Amino acid sequence: MKFNLILSVLIVAMLSAMDLSAQNQNESKHSQTPVHPDTTLTHPQKSVTTGMVTVEGKRIDYKAVAGTLVLKNKKEEPTCSMFYVAYFKSDESNSANRPVTFIYNGGPGSASVWLHLGAWGPKRVDAADTARTAAPYSLVNNDYSLLDASDLVFIDAPGTGYSQLIGKDKGGAGDPKDFYGIDQDGHAFASFITQFLTTFNRWNSPKYLFGESYGTFRSAVVAYYLGENHGIDLNGVIMLSQILNYDNVSGMAALNPGNEIAHQLVLPSMTATAWYHHKLPNQPEKLEPLLRKVEDFALGDFALALSKGVTIDSATFNQTAEKLYEYTGLPVDYIKKANLRVTGPGFEKNLLAKEDKVTGRLDTRFSAYMVDPLSKRPAFDPMNKAIGGIYIATANTYLHSTLKFREDVPYQPFGDGIGRKWDSRHQAPGSGRKIFPNVMPDLARAMIYNPKMKVMLNMGYFDLATPYFEGVYEMRHLPMPAALQKNISYHYYMSGHMVYLNIPSLKELHDNTAKFIQDTH
């Protein structure tokens, strides 16, 4: 749900750059936009309520603050009203020193409703895992809220949820180009966190970032910016469904010929998916021992075969195709036609083709009927369609009726057109120019500057958007001393991109994350 824009961001950004430039040049130099200052945007807003949650049998009373903080430029002009929902545990003897975790989804262009009402908030969407749930929907007590381990701050990215740019027409100086991009977005989140620490007197709290999908990409940038520009040391960075380098995304592989690593890193997730749907020719009882074999093959014989390009001999080509059939369940003829390079979308479209179905991309446990049996890739993601309605409906109900915020305005789970405006270039630490989006150097630099900071990876096996082995590979190749690798921990779940959709996995995720926080402060 949060990662569904990531593959189109680069393509759209590059193709639209010239059009946007020409469009700007053709705008009338004499046109003026009327100014209508909106005090709900230019001044911080706040709605305070109280509640109670039971986490694994333990009652926790809390104060909830739904509100906005206003970002300003160097001229002290308002540029963006950023929305957040913060939960503070009540009756803490030393609340200023309690851990605080800043939480966000990704996209880019997604609000944080998914982590808020799916994983860590005191209320959780009552959904049926991979099955569609019919209205009326409901929220239930979240037995695995992270409020037992940390105070929580859910942040909506600029242009999503209730976070809005404050343009000249609204009495500010906000401009999309100052927020819709890798670096711009990172600076906005770092500025918000800094302001939040001041507003709520939390400078001495143990501090954590929790990002999902593009939110993990954001976390690498923000962790570096906080330390470099704001003097803020983090205790930990927690990542769910990681992506730090767009080069490693399988769906981008066709646009980036010569880079074979994306084909290698997605293979174990394809195996996990075929295992889940019982499509492997030699179906083992247990998944994880098989995945270790596939990982070795991906970085070994498969890597060698792909590296040969057109010089590969027919015997190696055929043997590799047969091995891929064993590990994916796809027909050998299809694998050969794909020149051994099956993409994620191609796999999703063909694994269940005999049943006229496609698998999900974000969570391949989901499946749905095809729209077009002759297309090369699925027309939609079954997971998105299964859960989107319930999260959007419950978010509006909860924010309006329970948290009492903006009861007259619908909550926007996705930003309008943010993907088309996104600047996908990134200036990495030590680089004098903007480069292809790869934030591995940012995380590495943050870890070098702060060797006490720990990093936690959480990955679902059934995720083709951000394959789990991709996350492992990126961590193993961070440009930093090998001694710092001990600061990274890995956790795997029998779930997809949104690990928490599966309740047993949510419990595991909670217990692992709570322990990580407890062990790092």
C-alpha positions in Angstrom: 0.0 0.0 0.0 2.8 2.4 0.8 5.3 1.1 -1.8 2.9 1.1 -4.8 4.3 4.4 -6.1 8.0 3.6 -5.8 8.5 2.0 -9.2 6.7 4.8 -11.0 8.4 7.6 -9.2 11.7 7.5 -11.2 10.0 7.0 -14.6 7.4 9.7 -14.1 9.9 12.2 -12.6 12.3 11.8 -15.5 9.6 11.9 -18.2 7.8 14.9 -16.7 10.8 17.0 -15.9 10.9 18.7 -19.3 7.1 19.2 -19.4 7.1 20.8 -16.0 9.9 23.1 -16.9 8.1 24.2 -20.1 4.8 24.5 -18.2 6.4 26.9 -15.7 7.9 29.0 -18.5 4.5 29.4 -20.1 2.7 30.5 -17.0 1.5 34.1 -17.1 4.0 36.5 -15.5 1.2 38.8 -14.6 -1.1 36.4 -12.9 -1.6 36.7 -9.2 -3.2 34.3 -6.7 -5.4 35.8 -4.1 -4.1 35.3 -0.5 -6.5 33.7 2.0 -4.6 33.1 5.2 -5.8 29.9 6.9 -5.1 30.0 10.6 -5.8 26.3 10.9 -2.6 25.8 8.7 -0.4 28.7 9.8 -0.8 28.0 13.5 -0.3 24.7 15.4 -3.5 22.8 16.1 -4.1 20.4 18.9 -6.9 18.1 20.1 -6.2 16.2 23.4 -8.1 13.1 24.5 -7.5 10.2 26.9 -7.9 6.5 26.5 -6.9 3.1 27.7 -5.3 0.0 26.0 -4.5 -3.5 27.2 -1.2 -4.7 25.8 -0.6 -8.4 26.3 -2.7 -8.4 29.5 -1.3 -5.1 30.9 -3.5 -2.0 31.2 -2.0 1.3 29.9 -3.7 4.6 30.3 -2.6 7.3 27.9 -3.1 10.8 26.6 -3.6 11.2 22.9 -2.6 14.4 21.1 -3.8 14.9 17.5 -2.4 18.0 16.1 -0.1 19.9 13.7 3.3 21.6 13.9 4.1 24.3 11.5 7.4 24.2 9.6 9.0 27.5 8.5 11.7 28.7 6.1 14.7 30.8 7.0 12.6 33.9 6.7 10.2 32.5 9.3 7.5 32.1 6.8 5.2 29.1 7.3 5.7 26.4 4.6 4.0 23.2 5.8 1.5 22.1 8.5 2.5 18.6 9.5 0.0 16.4 11.1 0.8 13.9 13.9 -0.9 11.7 16.4 1.1 11.2 19.6 0.3 8.8 22.4 1.9 9.4 25.8 1.7 6.8 28.6 0.0 8.4 31.7 1.3 8.3 35.3 5.0 8.1 34.3 7.3 9.3 37.1 9.9 10.5 34.6 8.0 11.0 31.4 10.7 13.3 29.9 13.1 10.4 29.8 10.7 7.8 28.4 11.5 6.4 25.0 9.8 8.1 22.1 9.4 6.5 18.6 8.7 8.5 15.5 6.6 6.4 13.1 5.7 6.8 9.4 4.8 4.9 6.3 6.3 5.5 2.9 5.1 5.6 -0.7 6.4 8.2 -1.2 3.1 9.8 -0.9 1.4 7.8 1.8 0.1 8.8 5.2 0.8 6.8 8.3 -2.6 5.3 8.8 -1.3 1.8 8.1 1.2 1.6 10.9 -1.1 3.7 13.1 -4.2 1.5 12.9 -2.6 -1.7 11.7 0.5 -2.1 14.0 1.3 0.2 16.8 -1.7 2.4 17.9 -3.9 1.6 20.8 -6.7 0.7 18.4 -6.3 -1.8 15.6 -8.3 -2.5 12.4 -10.4 -5.7 12.9 -9.6 -7.4 9.6 -9.4 -11.0 8.4 -5.8 -11.2 7.3 -5.9 -12.2 3.6 -9.7 -12.2 3.2 -11.7 -9.1 2.4 -13.8 -7.7 5.3 -17.2 -6.2 4.6 -18.6 -3.0 6.0 -19.4 -1.9 8.7 -15.8 -2.0 9.9 -14.6 -1.8 13.4 -11.5 -1.0 15.5 -10.6 -3.3 18.4 -8.2 -3.0 21.3 -4.7 -3.6 20.0 -3.2 -6.3 22.2 0.2 -5.5 20.6 0.4 -1.7 20.6 4.0 -0.5 21.1 2.8 1.9 23.8 4.1 -0.5 26.5 7.7 0.1 25.4 7.6 3.7 24.1 5.6 6.8 23.6 4.5 6.9 20.0 4.4 9.7 17.4 2.7 8.9 14.0 3.7 11.5 11.4 1.9 12.1 8.1 4.3 13.2 5.2 3.7 16.6 3.6 0.7 16.4 1.3 -0.8 13.3 3.0 -3.3 12.8 5.8 -3.9 16.2 7.3 -0.4 17.5 6.5 -0.7 20.3 4.0 1.7 22.7 2.3 1.0 26.3 3.1 1.3 28.1 -0.3 1.1 31.8 -1.0 -2.6 31.5 -1.5 -2.9 30.4 2.2 -0.6 32.9 3.7 2.6 31.0 3.5 5.6 30.2 1.3 5.3 26.5 0.8 6.1 25.0 -2.6 5.9 21.4 -3.7 9.5 21.4 -4.9 10.7 22.1 -1.4 9.0 19.0 0.0 8.4 16.4 -2.7 11.8 14.8 -3.1 14.2 12.5 -1.3 16.3 15.2 0.3 13.5 17.7 0.8 11.3 15.1 2.5 14.2 14.1 4.7 14.8 17.7 5.8 11.1 18.2 6.5 10.9 15.1 8.8 14.1 16.0 10.6 12.8 19.5 11.2 9.5 18.2 12.5 11.2 15.8 14.9 13.4 18.6 16.2 10.4 20.8 16.8 8.4 18.0 18.4 11.2 17.4 20.9 11.2 21.0 21.9 7.4 21.4 22.0 6.9 18.3 24.3 10.2 18.6 26.3 11.5 15.2 25.0 15.1 16.1 24.2 16.5 13.7 26.8 14.3 10.8 25.8 15.8 7.7 24.1 14.8 8.3 20.4 13.8 5.9 17.7 12.7 6.0 14.1 10.3 3.4 12.8 9.8 3.4 9.0 8.0 1.1 6.7 8.8 0.6 3.0 9.9 4.0 1.6 9.8 5.0 5.2 12.9 2.9 5.7 14.5 4.8 2.8 13.5 8.0 4.6 14.9 6.8 7.9 18.4 6.5 6.5 18.2 10.1 5.3 16.6 11.4 8.5 19.0 9.5 10.8 21.9 11.2 9.0 20.3 14.7 8.9 19.4 14.5 12.6 23.0 13.8 13.6 24.7 16.0 11.0 22.4 19.1 11.0 20.5 19.0 14.3 22.9 17.4 16.8 20.4 14.6 17.6 21.7 11.1 18.4 19.3 8.2 17.9 19.2 5.1 20.1 17.9 3.1 17.2 16.5 2.9 13.7 13.8 0.2 13.2 13.0 -0.8 9.6 10.1 -2.8 8.3 10.2 -4.0 4.7 13.4 -2.2 3.7 14.5 -0.5 0.5 17.7 1.6 0.5 18.7 1.4 -3.1 16.3 1.6 -6.0 18.7 -0.4 -8.2 17.8 -3.5 -6.2 14.0 -3.4 -7.0 13.0 -6.2 -9.3 10.3 -4.2 -11.1 13.0 -1.7 -12.2 15.3 -4.4 -13.7 13.9 -4.1 -17.2 14.8 -0.4 -17.2 18.3 -1.0 -15.9 19.8 -3.7 -18.1 23.2 -5.0 -17.1 22.3 -4.9 -13.4 21.6 -8.5 -12.5 21.4 -8.2 -8.7 17.7 -7.3 -8.6 16.9 -10.7 -10.3 19.0 -12.5 -7.7 17.6 -10.8 -4.6 14.0 -11.3 -5.5 14.4 -15.1 -6.1 14.0 -16.3 -2.5 10.7 -14.3 -2.1 9.4 -15.9 -5.3 10.3 -19.3 -3.8 8.5 -18.4 -0.6 5.4 -17.4 -2.6 5.4 -20.5 -4.7 5.7 -22.6 -1.5 2.8 -20.7 0.1 0.6 -21.4 -2.9 1.8 -25.1 -3.2 3.2 -24.5 -6.7 6.7 -25.9 -6.1 7.4 -29.2 -8.0 9.1 -30.6 -4.9 7.2 -29.0 -2.0 9.0 -29.3 1.3 7.2 -29.2 4.6 9.3 -26.3 6.0 10.1 -23.1 4.2 13.1 -21.7 5.9 15.6 -24.5 5.2 14.7 -24.2 1.5 15.2 -20.5 1.5 18.7 -20.8 2.8 19.5 -23.1 -0.3 17.9 -20.6 -2.6 19.9 -17.7 -1.1 23.1 -19.6 -1.8 22.0 -20.3 -5.3 21.0 -16.7 -5.9 24.4 -15.4 -5.0 26.3 -18.4 -6.4 25.4 -20.3 -9.6 22.6 -18.0 -10.6 24.8 -14.9 -10.3 27.5 -16.6 -12.4 25.0 -17.7 -15.1 23.5 -14.1 -15.3 27.0 -12.5 -15.4 27.8 -14.4 -18.7 25.2 -12.6 -20.7 25.0 -13.8 -24.3 28.2 -15.9 -23.8 26.4 -18.4 -21.5 26.6 -21.9 -23.0 23.4 -23.8 -23.7 24.1 -26.5 -21.0 24.4 -23.8 -18.3 21.4 -22.0 -19.6 19.2 -25.1 -19.5 20.4 -26.2 -16.1 19.7 -22.8 -14.7 16.2 -22.7 -16.2 15.5 -26.1 -14.6 16.7 -24.9 -11.2 14.5 -21.8 -11.5 11.6 -24.0 -12.2 12.4 -26.0 -9.1 12.5 -22.8 -7.0 9.6 -20.9 -8.6 7.2 -23.4 -10.0 7.0 -21.3 -13.3 7.1 -23.3 -16.5 10.6 -23.9 -17.9 9.5 -22.5 -21.3 8.4 -19.2 -19.7 11.7 -19.0 -17.8 13.7 -19.5 -21.0 11.7 -16.9 -22.9 12.4 -14.5 -20.0 16.1 -15.2 -20.6 16.3 -16.5 -17.0 15.4 -13.0 -15.8 11.8 -13.3 -14.4 10.7 -10.0 -12.9 8.5 -9.6 -9.9 5.4 -8.4 -12.0 5.9 -11.3 -14.4 6.0 -13.8 -11.6 2.9 -12.4 -9.9 1.0 -12.6 -13.2 2.1 -16.2 -14.1 2.3 -18.2 -10.9 -1.5 -18.7 -10.7 -2.2 -18.2 -14.4 -3.9 -21.6 -14.7 -6.5 -20.5 -12.2 -6.9 -17.1 -14.0 -5.5 -15.4 -10.9 -2.7 -13.2 -9.9 -0.8 -12.9 -6.6 -0.3 -9.8 -4.6 2.9 -7.8 -4.9 3.1 -6.3 -1.5 1.8 -9.5 0.1 1.9 -12.5 -2.2 -0.4 -14.5 0.1 -3.2 -12.5 -1.4 -4.6 -13.4 -4.8 -7.4 -12.3 -7.1 -8.9 -12.9 -10.5 -7.1 -11.4 -13.5 -8.4 -8.3 -15.3 -6.6 -9.2 -18.6 -5.3 -12.7 -19.0 -3.1 -11.5 -21.9 -1.3 -8.7 -20.1 2.4 -9.0 -19.0 1.7 -7.9 -15.5 -1.2 -7.7 -13.0 -3.6 -4.8 -13.5 -3.8 -4.2 -9.7 -2.4 -5.5 -6.4 -4.9 -7.8 -4.7 -3.7 -6.8 -1.2 -4.3 -3.1 -1.9 -7.9 -3.8 -3.0 -8.6 -6.1 -0.1 -7.5 -3.8 2.7 -7.7 -0.2 1.4 -11.4 0.5 2.1 -11.3 -0.7 5.7 -8.3 1.4 6.7 -9.6 4.6 5.0 -13.1 4.2 6.6 -11.8 3.4 10.1 -9.2 6.2 9.9 -11.8 8.8 9.2 -14.2 7.5 11.9 -11.4 7.2 14.5 -9.8 10.6 13.9 -13.1 12.5 13.8 -15.1 10.7 16.5 -12.5 9.6 18.9 -9.5 12.0 18.5 -11.8 14.9 17.7 -9.7 16.3 14.9 -10.9 18.1 11.7 -14.3 16.4 11.8 -15.4 18.4 8.7 -12.5 17.3 6.4 -11.8 13.8 5.0 -8.4 12.3 5.9 -6.2 11.7 2.8 -4.4 8.4 2.9 -2.4 9.3 -0.3 -1.0 12.5 -1.5 -2.6 13.9 -4.7 0.0 13.6 -7.5 3.0 13.5 -5.3 4.6 10.7 -7.3 4.5 12.9 -10.5 6.3 15.7 -8.7 8.8 13.6 -6.8 12.5 14.5 -7.1 14.2 11.1 -7.0 17.7 12.5 -7.1 19.7 12.3 -3.9 22.8 14.0 -2.6 24.6 11.4 -0.6 27.0 12.4 2.2 30.3 13.5 0.8 28.9 13.9 -2.7 28.9 17.3 -4.5 26.0 16.3 -6.8 22.7 14.6 -6.7 22.8 10.9 -7.8 20.6 7.9 -8.4 18.5 7.1 -5.3 20.7 5.1 -3.0 20.7 6.0 0.7 23.0 3.2 1.9 25.8 5.8 2.4 23.5 7.9 4.6 22.7 5.1 7.0 26.4 4.0 7.0 27.5 7.6 7.8 24.9 7.8 10.6 26.2 4.6 12.1 29.8 5.7 11.9 29.0 9.0 13.5 27.0 7.3 16.3 28.4 3.8 16.9 26.0 3.3 19.8 23.0 3.5 17.4 21.4 0.1 16.7 19.5 -0.9 13.5 16.8 -3.5 13.4 15.4 -5.1 10.2 12.0 -6.7 10.1 11.1 -8.5 6.9 8.2 -10.6 5.5 9.0 -13.6 3.4 6.0 -13.0 1.1 6.9 -9.5 -0.2 7.9 -8.9 -3.8 8.0 -5.1 -3.4 10.9 -5.1 -1.0 12.1 -8.7 -0.9 13.6 -9.7 2.4 16.9 -10.8 0.9 17.3 -7.4 -0.6 17.3 -5.9 2.9 19.9 -8.4 4.0 22.1 -7.8 1.0 22.0 -4.0 1.5 22.9 -4.3 5.2 25.9 -6.5 4.3 27.1 -4.0 1.8 26.9 -0.8 3.8 30.0 1.3 3.3 31.2 1.2 6.9 33.7 -0.7 9.0 32.7 -4.4 9.4 32.9 -4.0 13.2 29.6 -2.0 13.1 27.7 -4.9 11.6 27.2 -6.2 15.1 24.8 -3.2 15.6 22.4 -4.7 13.0 19.7 -7.3 13.9 17.5 -9.3 11.6 13.9 -10.7 12.0 11.8 -12.6 9.5 8.1 -13.2 9.5 5.6 -15.5 7.8 3.8 -12.5 6.3 4.2 -9.9 3.6 5.1 -6.2 3.2 2.7 -5.1 5.9 3.9 -7.8 8.3 1.3 -6.8 10.9 -1.7 -7.9 8.7 -1.0 -11.4 10.0 -1.8 -11.3 13.8 0.7 -14.0 14.9 3.4 -12.0 13.0 2.2 -8.8 14.7 2.8 -10.4 18.1 6.3 -11.4 17.0 6.9 -8.0 15.6 5.8 -6.4 18.8 7.8 -8.6 21.1 10.9 -8.2 19.0 10.6 -4.4 18.7 9.7 -3.9 22.4 12.8 -5.9 23.3 15.0 -3.9 20.9 13.8 -0.6 22.5 14.3 -2.0 26.0 17.8 -3.2 25.2 19.0 0.1 23.6 18.4 2.6 26.3 
